[in-house]
PDB file of C-alpha atoms in Angstrom:
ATOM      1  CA  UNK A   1     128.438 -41.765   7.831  1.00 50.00           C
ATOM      2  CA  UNK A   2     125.732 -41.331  10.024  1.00 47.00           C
ATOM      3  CA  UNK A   3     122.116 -41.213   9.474  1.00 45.00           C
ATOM      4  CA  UNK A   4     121.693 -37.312   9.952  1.00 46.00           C
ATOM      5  CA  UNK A   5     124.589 -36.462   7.736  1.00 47.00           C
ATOM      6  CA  UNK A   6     122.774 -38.602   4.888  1.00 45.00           C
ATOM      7  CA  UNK A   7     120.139 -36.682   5.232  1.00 44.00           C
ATOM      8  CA  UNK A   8     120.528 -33.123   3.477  1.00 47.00           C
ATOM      9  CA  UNK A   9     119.771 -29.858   4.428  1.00 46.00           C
ATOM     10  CA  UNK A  10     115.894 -28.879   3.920  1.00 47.00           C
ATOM     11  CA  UNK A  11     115.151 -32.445   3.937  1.00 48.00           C
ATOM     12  CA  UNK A  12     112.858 -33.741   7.055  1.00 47.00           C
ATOM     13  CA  UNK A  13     113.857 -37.390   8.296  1.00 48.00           C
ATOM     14  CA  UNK A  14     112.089 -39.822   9.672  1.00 46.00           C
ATOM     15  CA  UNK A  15     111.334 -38.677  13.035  1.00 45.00           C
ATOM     16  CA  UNK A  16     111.348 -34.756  12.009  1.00 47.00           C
ATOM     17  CA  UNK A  17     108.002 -33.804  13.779  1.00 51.00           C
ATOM     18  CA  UNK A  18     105.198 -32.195  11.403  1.00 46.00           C
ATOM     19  CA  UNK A  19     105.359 -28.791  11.029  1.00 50.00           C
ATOM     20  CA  UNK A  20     102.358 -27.054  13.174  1.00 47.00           C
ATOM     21  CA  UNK A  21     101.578 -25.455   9.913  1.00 45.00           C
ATOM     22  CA  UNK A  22     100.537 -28.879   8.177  1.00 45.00           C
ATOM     23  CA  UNK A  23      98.935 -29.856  11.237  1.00 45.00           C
ATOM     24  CA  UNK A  24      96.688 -27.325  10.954  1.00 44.00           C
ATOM     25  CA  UNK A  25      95.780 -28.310   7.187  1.00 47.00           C
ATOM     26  CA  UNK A  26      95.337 -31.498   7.754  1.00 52.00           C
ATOM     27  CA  UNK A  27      92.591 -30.990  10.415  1.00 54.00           C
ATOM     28  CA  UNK A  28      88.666 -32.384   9.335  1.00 57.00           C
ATOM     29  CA  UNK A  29      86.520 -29.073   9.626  1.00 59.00           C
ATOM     30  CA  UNK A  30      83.243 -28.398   8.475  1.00 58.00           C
ATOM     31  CA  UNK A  31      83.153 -26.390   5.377  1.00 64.00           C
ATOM     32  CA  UNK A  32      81.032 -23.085   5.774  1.00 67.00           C
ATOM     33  CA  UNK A  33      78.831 -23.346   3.123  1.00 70.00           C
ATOM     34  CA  UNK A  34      75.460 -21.350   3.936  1.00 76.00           C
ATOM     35  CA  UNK A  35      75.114 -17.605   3.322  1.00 82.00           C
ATOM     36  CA  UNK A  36      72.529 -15.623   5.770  1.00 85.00           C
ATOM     37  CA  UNK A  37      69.560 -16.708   3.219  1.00 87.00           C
ATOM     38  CA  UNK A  38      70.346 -20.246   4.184  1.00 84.00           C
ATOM     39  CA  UNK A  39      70.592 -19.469   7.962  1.00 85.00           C
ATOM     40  CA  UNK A  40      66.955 -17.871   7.632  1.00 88.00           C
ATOM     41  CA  UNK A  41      65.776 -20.635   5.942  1.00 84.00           C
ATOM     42  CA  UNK A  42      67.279 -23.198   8.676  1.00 84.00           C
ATOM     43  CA  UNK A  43      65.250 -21.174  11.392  1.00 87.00           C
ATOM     44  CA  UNK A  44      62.408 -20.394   9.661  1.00 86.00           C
ATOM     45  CA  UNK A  45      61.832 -24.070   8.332  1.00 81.00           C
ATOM     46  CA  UNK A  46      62.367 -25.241  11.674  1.00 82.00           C
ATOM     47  CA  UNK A  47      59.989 -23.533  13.714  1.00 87.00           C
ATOM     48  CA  UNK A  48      57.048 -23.505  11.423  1.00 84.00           C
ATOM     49  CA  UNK A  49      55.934 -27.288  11.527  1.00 74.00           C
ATOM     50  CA  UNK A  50      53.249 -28.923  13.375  1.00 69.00           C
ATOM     51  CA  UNK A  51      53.311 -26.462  15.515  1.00 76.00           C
ATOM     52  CA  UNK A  52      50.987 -23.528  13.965  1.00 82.00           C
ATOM     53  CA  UNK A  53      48.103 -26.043  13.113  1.00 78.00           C
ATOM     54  CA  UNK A  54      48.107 -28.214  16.390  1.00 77.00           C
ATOM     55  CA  UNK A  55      48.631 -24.991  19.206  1.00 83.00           C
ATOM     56  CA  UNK A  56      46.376 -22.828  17.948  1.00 86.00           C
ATOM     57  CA  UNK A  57      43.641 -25.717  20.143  1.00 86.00           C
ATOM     58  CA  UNK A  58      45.387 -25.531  23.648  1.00 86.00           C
ATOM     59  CA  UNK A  59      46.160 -21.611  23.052  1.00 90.00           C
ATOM     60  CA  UNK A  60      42.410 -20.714  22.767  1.00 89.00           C
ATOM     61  CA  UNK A  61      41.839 -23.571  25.762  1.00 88.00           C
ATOM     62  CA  UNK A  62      43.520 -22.035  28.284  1.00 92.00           C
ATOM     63  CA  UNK A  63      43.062 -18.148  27.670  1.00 92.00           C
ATOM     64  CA  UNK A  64      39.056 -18.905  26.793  1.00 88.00           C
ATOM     65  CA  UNK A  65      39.029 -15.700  23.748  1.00 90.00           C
ATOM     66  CA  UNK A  66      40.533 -14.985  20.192  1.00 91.00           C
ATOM     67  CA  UNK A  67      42.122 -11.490  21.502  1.00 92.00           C
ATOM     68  CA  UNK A  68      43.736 -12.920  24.554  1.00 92.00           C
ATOM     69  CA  UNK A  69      45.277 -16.214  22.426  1.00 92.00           C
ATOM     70  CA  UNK A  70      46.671 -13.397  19.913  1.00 93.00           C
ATOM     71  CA  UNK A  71      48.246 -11.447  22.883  1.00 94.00           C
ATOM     72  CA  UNK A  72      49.377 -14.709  23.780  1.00 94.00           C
ATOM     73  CA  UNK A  73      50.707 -15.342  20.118  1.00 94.00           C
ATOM     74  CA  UNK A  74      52.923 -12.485  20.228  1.00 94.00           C
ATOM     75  CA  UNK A  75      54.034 -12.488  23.516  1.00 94.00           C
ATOM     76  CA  UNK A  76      55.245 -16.242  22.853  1.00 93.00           C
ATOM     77  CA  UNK A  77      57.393 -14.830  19.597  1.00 92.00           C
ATOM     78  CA  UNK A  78      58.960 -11.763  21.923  1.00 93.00           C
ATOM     79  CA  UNK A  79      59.595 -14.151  24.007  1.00 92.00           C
ATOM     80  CA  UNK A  80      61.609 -17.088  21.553  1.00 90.00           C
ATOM     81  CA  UNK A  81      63.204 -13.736  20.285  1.00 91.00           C
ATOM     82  CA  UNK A  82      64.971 -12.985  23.309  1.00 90.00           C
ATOM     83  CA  UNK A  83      66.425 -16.511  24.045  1.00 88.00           C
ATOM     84  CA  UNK A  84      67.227 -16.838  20.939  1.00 88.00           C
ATOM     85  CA  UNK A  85      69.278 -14.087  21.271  1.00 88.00           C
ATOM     86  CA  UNK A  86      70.825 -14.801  24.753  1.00 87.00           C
ATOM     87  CA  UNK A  87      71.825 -18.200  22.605  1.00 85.00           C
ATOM     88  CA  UNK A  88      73.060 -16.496  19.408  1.00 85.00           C
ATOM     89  CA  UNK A  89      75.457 -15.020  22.038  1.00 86.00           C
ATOM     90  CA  UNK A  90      76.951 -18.185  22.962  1.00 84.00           C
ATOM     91  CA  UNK A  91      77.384 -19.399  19.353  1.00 83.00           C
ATOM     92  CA  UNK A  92      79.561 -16.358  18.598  1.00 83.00           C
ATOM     93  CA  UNK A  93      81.609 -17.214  21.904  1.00 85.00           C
ATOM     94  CA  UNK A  94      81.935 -20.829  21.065  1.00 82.00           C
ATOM     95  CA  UNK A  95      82.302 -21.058  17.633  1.00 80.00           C
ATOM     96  CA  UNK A  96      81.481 -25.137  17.416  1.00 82.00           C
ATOM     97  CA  UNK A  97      78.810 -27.244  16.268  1.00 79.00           C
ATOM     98  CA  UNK A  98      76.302 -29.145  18.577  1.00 79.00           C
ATOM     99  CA  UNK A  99      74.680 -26.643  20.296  1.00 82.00           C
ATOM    100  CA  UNK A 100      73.826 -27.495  23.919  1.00 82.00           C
ATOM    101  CA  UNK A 101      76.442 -30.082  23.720  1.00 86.00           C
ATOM    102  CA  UNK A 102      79.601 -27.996  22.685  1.00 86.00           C
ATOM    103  CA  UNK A 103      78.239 -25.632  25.430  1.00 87.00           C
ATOM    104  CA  UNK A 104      78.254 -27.821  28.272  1.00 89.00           C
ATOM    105  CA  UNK A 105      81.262 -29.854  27.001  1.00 88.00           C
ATOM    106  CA  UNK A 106      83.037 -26.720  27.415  1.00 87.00           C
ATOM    107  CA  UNK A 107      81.624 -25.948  30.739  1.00 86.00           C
ATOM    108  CA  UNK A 108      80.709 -28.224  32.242  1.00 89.00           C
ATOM    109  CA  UNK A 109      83.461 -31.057  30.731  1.00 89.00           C
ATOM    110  CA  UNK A 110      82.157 -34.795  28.841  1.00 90.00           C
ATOM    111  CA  UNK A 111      80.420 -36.454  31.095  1.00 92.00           C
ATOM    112  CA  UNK A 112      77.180 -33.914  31.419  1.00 91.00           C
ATOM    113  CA  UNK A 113      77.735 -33.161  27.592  1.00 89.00           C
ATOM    114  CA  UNK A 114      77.196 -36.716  26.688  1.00 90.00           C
ATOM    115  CA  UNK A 115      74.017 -37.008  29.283  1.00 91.00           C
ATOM    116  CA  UNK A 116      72.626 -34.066  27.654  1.00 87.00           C
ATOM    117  CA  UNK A 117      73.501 -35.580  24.210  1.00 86.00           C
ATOM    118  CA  UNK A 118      71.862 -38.546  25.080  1.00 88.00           C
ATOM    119  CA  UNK A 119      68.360 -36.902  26.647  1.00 89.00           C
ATOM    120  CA  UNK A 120      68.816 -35.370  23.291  1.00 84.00           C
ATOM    121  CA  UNK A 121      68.901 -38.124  20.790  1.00 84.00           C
ATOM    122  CA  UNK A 122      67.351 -40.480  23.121  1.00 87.00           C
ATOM    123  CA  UNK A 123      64.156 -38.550  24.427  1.00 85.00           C
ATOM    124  CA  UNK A 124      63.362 -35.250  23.027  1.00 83.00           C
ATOM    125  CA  UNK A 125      64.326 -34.940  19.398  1.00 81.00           C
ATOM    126  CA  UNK A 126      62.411 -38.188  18.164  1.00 86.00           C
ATOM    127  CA  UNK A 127      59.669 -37.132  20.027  1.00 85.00           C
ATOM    128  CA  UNK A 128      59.204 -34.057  18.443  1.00 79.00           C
ATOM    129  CA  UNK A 129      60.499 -35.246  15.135  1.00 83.00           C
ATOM    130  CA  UNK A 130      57.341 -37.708  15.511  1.00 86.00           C
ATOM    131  CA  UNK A 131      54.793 -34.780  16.576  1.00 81.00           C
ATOM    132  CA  UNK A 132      56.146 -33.099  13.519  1.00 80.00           C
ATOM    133  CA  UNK A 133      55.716 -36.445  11.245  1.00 87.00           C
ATOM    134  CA  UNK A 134      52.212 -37.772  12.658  1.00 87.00           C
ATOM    135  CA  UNK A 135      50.554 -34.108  12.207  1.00 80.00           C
ATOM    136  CA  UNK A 136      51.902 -33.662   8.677  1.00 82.00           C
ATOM    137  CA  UNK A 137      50.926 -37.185   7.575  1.00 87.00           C
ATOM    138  CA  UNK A 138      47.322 -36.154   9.349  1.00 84.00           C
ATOM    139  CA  UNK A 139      47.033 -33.308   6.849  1.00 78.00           C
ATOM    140  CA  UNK A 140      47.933 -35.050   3.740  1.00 83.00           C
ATOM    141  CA  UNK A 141      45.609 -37.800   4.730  1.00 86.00           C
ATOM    142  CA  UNK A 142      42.811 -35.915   6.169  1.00 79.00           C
ATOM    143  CA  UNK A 143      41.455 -34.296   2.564  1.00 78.00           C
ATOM    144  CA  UNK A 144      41.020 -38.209   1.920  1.00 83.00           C
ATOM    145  CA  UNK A 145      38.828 -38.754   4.621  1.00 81.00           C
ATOM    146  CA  UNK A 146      36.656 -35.575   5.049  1.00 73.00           C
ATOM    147  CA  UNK A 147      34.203 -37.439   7.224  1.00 75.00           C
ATOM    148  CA  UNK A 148      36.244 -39.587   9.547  1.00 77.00           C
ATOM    149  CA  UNK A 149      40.040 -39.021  11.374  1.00 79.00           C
ATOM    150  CA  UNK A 150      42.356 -40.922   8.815  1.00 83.00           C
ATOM    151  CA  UNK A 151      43.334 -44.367   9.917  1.00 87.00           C
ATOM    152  CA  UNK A 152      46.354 -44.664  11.931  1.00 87.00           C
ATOM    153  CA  UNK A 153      48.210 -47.520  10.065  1.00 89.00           C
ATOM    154  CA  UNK A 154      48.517 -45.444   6.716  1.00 89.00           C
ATOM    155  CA  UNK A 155      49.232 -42.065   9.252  1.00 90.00           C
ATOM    156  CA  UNK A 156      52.397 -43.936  11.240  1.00 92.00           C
ATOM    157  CA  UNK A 157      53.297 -45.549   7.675  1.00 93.00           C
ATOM    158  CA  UNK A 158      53.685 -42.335   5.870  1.00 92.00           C
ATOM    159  CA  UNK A 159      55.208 -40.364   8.704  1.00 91.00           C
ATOM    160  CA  UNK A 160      57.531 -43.481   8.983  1.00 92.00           C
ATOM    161  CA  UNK A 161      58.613 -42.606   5.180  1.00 92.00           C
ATOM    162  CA  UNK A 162      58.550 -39.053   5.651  1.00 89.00           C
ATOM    163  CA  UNK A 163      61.540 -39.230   8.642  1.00 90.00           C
ATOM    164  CA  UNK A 164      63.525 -42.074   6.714  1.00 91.00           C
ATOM    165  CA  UNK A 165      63.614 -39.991   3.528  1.00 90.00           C
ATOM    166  CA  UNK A 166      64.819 -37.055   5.263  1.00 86.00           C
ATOM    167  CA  UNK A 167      67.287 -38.814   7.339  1.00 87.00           C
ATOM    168  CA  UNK A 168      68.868 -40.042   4.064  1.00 90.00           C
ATOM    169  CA  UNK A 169      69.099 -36.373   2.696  1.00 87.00           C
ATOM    170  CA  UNK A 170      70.921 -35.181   6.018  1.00 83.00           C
ATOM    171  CA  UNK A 171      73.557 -38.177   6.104  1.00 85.00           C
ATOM    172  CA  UNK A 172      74.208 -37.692   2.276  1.00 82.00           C
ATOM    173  CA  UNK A 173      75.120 -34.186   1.705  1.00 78.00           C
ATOM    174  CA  UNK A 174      74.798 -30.692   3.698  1.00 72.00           C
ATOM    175  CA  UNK A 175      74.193 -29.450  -0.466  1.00 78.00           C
ATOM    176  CA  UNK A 176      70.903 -31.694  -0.537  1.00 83.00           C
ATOM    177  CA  UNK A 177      69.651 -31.129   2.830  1.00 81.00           C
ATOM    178  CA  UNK A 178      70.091 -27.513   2.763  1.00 76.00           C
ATOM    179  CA  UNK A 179      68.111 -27.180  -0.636  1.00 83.00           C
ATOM    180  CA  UNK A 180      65.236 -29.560   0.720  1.00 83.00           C
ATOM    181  CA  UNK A 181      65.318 -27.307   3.755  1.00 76.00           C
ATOM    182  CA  UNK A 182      64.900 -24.126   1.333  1.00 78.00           C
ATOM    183  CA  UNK A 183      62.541 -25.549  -0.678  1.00 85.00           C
ATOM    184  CA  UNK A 184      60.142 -26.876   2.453  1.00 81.00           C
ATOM    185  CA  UNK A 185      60.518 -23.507   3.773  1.00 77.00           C
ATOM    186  CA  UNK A 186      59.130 -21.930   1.050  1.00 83.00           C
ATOM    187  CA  UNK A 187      56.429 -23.941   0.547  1.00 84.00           C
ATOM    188  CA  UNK A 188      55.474 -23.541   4.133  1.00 81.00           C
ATOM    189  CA  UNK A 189      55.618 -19.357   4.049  1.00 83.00           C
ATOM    190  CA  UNK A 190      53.734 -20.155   0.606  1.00 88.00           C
ATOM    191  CA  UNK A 191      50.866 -22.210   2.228  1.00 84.00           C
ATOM    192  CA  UNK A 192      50.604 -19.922   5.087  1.00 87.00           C
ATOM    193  CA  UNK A 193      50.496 -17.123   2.804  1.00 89.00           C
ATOM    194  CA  UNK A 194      47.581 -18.352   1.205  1.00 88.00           C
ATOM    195  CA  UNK A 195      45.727 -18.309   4.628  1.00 87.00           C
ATOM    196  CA  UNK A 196      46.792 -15.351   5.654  1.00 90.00           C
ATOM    197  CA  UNK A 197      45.394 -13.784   2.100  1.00 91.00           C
ATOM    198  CA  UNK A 198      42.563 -15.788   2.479  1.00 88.00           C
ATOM    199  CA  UNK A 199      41.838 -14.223   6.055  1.00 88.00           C
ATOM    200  CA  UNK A 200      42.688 -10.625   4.710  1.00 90.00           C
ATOM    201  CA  UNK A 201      39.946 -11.092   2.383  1.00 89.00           C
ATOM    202  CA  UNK A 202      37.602 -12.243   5.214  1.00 88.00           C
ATOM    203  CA  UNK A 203      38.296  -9.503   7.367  1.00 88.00           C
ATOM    204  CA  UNK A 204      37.344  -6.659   4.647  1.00 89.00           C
ATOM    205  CA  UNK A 205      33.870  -8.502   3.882  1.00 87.00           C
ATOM    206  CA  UNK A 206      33.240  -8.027   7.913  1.00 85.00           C
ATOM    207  CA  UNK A 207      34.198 -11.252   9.902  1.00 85.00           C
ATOM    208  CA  UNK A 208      35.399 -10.158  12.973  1.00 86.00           C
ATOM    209  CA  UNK A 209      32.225 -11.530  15.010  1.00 88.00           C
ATOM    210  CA  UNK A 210      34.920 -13.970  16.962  1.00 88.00           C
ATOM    211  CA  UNK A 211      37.420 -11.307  17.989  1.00 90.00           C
ATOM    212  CA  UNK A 212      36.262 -10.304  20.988  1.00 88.00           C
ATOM    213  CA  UNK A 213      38.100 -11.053  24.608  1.00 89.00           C
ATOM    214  CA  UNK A 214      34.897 -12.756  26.199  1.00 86.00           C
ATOM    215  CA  UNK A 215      35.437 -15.455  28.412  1.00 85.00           C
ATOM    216  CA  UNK A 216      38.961 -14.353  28.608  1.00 87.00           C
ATOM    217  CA  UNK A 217      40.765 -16.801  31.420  1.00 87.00           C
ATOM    218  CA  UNK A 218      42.907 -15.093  33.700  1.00 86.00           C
ATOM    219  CA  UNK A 219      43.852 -17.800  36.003  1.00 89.00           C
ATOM    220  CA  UNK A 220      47.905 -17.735  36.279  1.00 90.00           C
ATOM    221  CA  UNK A 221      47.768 -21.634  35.713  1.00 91.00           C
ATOM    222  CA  UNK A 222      45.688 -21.436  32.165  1.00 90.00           C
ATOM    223  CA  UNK A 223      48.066 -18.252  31.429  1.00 91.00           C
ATOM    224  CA  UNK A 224      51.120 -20.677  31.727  1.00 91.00           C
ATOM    225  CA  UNK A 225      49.445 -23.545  30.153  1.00 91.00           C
ATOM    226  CA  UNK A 226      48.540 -20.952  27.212  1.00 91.00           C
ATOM    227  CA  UNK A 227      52.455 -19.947  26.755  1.00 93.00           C
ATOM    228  CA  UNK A 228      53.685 -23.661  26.861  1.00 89.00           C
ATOM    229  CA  UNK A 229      51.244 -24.398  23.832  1.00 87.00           C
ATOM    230  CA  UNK A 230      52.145 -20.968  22.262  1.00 90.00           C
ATOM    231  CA  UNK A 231      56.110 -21.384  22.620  1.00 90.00           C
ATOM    232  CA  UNK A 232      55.542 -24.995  21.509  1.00 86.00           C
ATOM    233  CA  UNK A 233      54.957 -23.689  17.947  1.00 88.00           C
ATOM    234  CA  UNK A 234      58.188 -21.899  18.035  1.00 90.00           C
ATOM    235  CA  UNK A 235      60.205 -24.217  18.993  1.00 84.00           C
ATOM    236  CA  UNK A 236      63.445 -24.601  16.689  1.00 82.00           C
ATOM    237  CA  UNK A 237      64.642 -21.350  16.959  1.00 84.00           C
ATOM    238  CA  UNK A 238      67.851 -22.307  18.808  1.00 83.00           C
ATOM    239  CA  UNK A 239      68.320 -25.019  15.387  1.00 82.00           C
ATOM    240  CA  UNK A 240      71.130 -22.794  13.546  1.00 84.00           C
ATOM    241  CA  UNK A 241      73.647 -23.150  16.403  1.00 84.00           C
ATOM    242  CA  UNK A 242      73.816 -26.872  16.003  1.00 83.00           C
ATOM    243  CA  UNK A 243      75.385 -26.050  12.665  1.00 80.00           C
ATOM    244  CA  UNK A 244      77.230 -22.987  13.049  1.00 83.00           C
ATOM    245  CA  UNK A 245      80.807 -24.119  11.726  1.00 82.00           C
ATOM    246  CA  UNK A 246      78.833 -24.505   7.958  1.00 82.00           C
ATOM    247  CA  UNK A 247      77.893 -20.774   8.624  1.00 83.00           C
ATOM    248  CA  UNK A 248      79.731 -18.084   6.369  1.00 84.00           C
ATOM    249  CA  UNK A 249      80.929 -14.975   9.252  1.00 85.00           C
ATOM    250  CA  UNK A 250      78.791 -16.872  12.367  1.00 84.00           C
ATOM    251  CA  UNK A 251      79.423 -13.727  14.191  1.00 85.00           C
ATOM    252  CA  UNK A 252      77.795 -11.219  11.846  1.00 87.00           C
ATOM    253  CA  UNK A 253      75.493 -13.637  10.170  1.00 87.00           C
ATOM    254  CA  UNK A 254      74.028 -15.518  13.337  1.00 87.00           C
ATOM    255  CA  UNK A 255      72.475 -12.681  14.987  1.00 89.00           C
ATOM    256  CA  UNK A 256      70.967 -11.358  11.946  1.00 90.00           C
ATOM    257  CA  UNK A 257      69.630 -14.865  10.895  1.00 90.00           C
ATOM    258  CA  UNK A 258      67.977 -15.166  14.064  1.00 90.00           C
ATOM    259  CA  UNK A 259      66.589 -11.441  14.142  1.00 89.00           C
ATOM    260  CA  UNK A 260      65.105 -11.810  10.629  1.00 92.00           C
ATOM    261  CA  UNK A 261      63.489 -15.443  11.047  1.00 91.00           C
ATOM    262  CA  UNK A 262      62.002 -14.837  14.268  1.00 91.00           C
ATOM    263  CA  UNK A 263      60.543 -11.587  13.220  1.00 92.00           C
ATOM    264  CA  UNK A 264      58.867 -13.427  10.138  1.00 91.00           C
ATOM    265  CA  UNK A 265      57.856 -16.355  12.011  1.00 92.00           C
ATOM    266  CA  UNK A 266      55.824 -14.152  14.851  1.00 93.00           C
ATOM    267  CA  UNK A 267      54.060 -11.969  11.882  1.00 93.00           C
ATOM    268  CA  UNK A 268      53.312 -14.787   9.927  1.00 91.00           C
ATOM    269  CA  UNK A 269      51.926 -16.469  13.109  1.00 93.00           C
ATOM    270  CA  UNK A 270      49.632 -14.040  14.519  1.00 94.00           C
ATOM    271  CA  UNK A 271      48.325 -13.556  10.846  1.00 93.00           C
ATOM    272  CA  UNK A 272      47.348 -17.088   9.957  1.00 91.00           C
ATOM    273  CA  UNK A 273      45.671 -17.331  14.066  1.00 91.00           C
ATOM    274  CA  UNK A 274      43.864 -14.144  12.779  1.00 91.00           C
ATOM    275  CA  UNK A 275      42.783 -16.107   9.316  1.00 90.00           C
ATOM    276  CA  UNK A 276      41.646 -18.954  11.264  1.00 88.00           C
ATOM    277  CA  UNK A 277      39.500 -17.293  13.169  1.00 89.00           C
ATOM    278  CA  UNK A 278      37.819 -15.150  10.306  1.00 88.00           C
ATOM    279  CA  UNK A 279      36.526 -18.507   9.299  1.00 83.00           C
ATOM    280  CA  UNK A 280      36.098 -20.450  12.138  1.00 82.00           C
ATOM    281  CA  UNK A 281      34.118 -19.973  15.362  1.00 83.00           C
ATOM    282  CA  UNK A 282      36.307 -20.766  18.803  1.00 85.00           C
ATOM    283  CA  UNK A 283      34.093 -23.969  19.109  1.00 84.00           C
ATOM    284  CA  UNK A 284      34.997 -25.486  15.881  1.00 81.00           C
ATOM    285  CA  UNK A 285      38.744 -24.781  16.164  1.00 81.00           C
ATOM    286  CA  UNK A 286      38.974 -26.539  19.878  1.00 80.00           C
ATOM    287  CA  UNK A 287      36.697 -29.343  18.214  1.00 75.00           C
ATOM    288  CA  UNK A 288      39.657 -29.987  14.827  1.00 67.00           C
ATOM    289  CA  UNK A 289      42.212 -31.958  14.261  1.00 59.00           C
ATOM    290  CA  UNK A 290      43.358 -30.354  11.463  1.00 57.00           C
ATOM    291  CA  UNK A 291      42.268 -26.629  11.585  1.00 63.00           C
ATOM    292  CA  UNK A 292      43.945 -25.425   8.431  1.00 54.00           C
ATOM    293  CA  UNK A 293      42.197 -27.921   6.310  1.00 53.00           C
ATOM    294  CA  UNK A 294      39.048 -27.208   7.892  1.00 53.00           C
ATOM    295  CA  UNK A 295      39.667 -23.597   7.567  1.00 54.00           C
ATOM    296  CA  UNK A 296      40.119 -24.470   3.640  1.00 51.00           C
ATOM    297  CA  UNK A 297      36.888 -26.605   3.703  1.00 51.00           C
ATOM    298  CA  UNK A 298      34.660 -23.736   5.125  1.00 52.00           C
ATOM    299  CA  UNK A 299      35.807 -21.480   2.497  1.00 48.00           C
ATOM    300  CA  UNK A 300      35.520 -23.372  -0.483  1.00 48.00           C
TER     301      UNK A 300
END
């Protein structure tokens, strides 16, 4: 008898190809695991950084008044709101995660998607995951050393600590990382809150001496220079695409993540520029390190 007569019927041999069916099951996917809470979250926590306490310096620098940097403030978050927008089209066309390097790979084919990847992991992100480190491990040093910048061996150590600890969240589990990223976020909005309050308060008692536009700069180079400082801070709004297959209804949910963060992010901005500046005079915020601390200090 020959081998396909032993072989009964509904019974697949040996070289019966797999069903497209159980292909399809078998295939590695990311599971969507983030609601539109978690999407805002993801955007919001990864714009507001270093960003709001290191650019409010080179805003006022190159537009010369506290009116014109707050015009610049909001034109800066109009402005992120539109790309990211022009982007959140894109990740509802290509449904993939990776970002810039799904969207060239399908363009463009490999060989520009892995040079972009590499620029990527080789150039930008570890330099601004380092901005982001050094100016956080600045302000959790610098109430330690009122009188003096904090030494740079313990600043690189503990922004050294601070990226290896996170990178161990992110390669563990998307669970983990996305709660850290919640719970960051909310501390942030929290801390920036408490400015913002704080410079509500200031504003009824009648400090508004700095909010003026003299010495406004309208040179078209310190204009631009103002914007790259301003759009700086909001940097990370294009940070949910990378991770859009772990995103419950992309389609629906994208959009609206990005509409909602951005929105927040540009209020919460212009607010906490307007705190600072309740406090401090134009002088002493080009002349800080760390304005939000020495915001605090003046206060208290």
């Amino acid at each position: 008898m020959s081998k396909s007569e032993s072989i009964k019927d509904g019974e697949k041999g040996p070289y019966d190809p797999v069903p497209t069916s159980e292909k399809a099951t078998d295939e590695i996917k990311l599971e969507a695991k983030m609601s539109l809470l978690n999407g805002v979250t993801v955007i919001v926590g990864s714009i507001i950084g270093s960003g709001i306490f290191v650019s409010p310096t080179g805003v006022l620098k190159y537009t010369g008044s506290v009116n014109a940097s707050l015009l610049v403030w909001t034109a800066s978050g109009i402005y992120s709101m539109i790309g990211a927008y022009c982007y959140a089209e894109l990740g509802c066309m290509i449904k993939k995660s990776g970002a810039d390097y799904a969207y060239i790979m399908e363009t463009f084919g490999p060989f520009l998607a892995f040079i972009r990847l590499w620029v990527e992991c080789m150039i930008v992100r570890p330099c601004s995951q380092a901005i982001v480190a050094l100016t956080f491990s600045v302000y959790v040093l610098k109430p330690l050393f009122p009188d003096c910048t904090p030494p740079d061996e313990p600043v690189r150590i503990l922004a050294v600590c601070c990226i290896c600890i996170l990178a161990f969240i992110n390669c563990w589990d998307v669970k983990w990382a996305t709660r850290v990223q919640d719970i960051f976020t909310y501390a942030k909005l929290l801390a920036l809150f408490v400015i913002i309050f704080t410079g509500a308060y200031q504003l009824f008692t009648g400090h508004t001496q700095y909010f003026t536009f003299d010495n406004s700069n309208t040179e078209v180079t310190s204009i631009a220079l103002s914007f790259y400082s301003g759009l700086f801070a909001y940097n990370g709004w294009n940070y949910l695409n990378f991770i859009i297959e772990e995103l419950k209804d992309p389609v629906r949910n994208l959009p609206r993540a990005i509409g909602i963060s951005c929105t927040l992010v540009t209020v919460v901005y212009v607010f906490t520029n307007m705190a600072f500046y309740t406090t401090l005079s134009p002088v002493e915020v080009l002349g800080s390190e760390a304005v939000a601390v020495v915001n605090i200090s003046e206060i208290f």
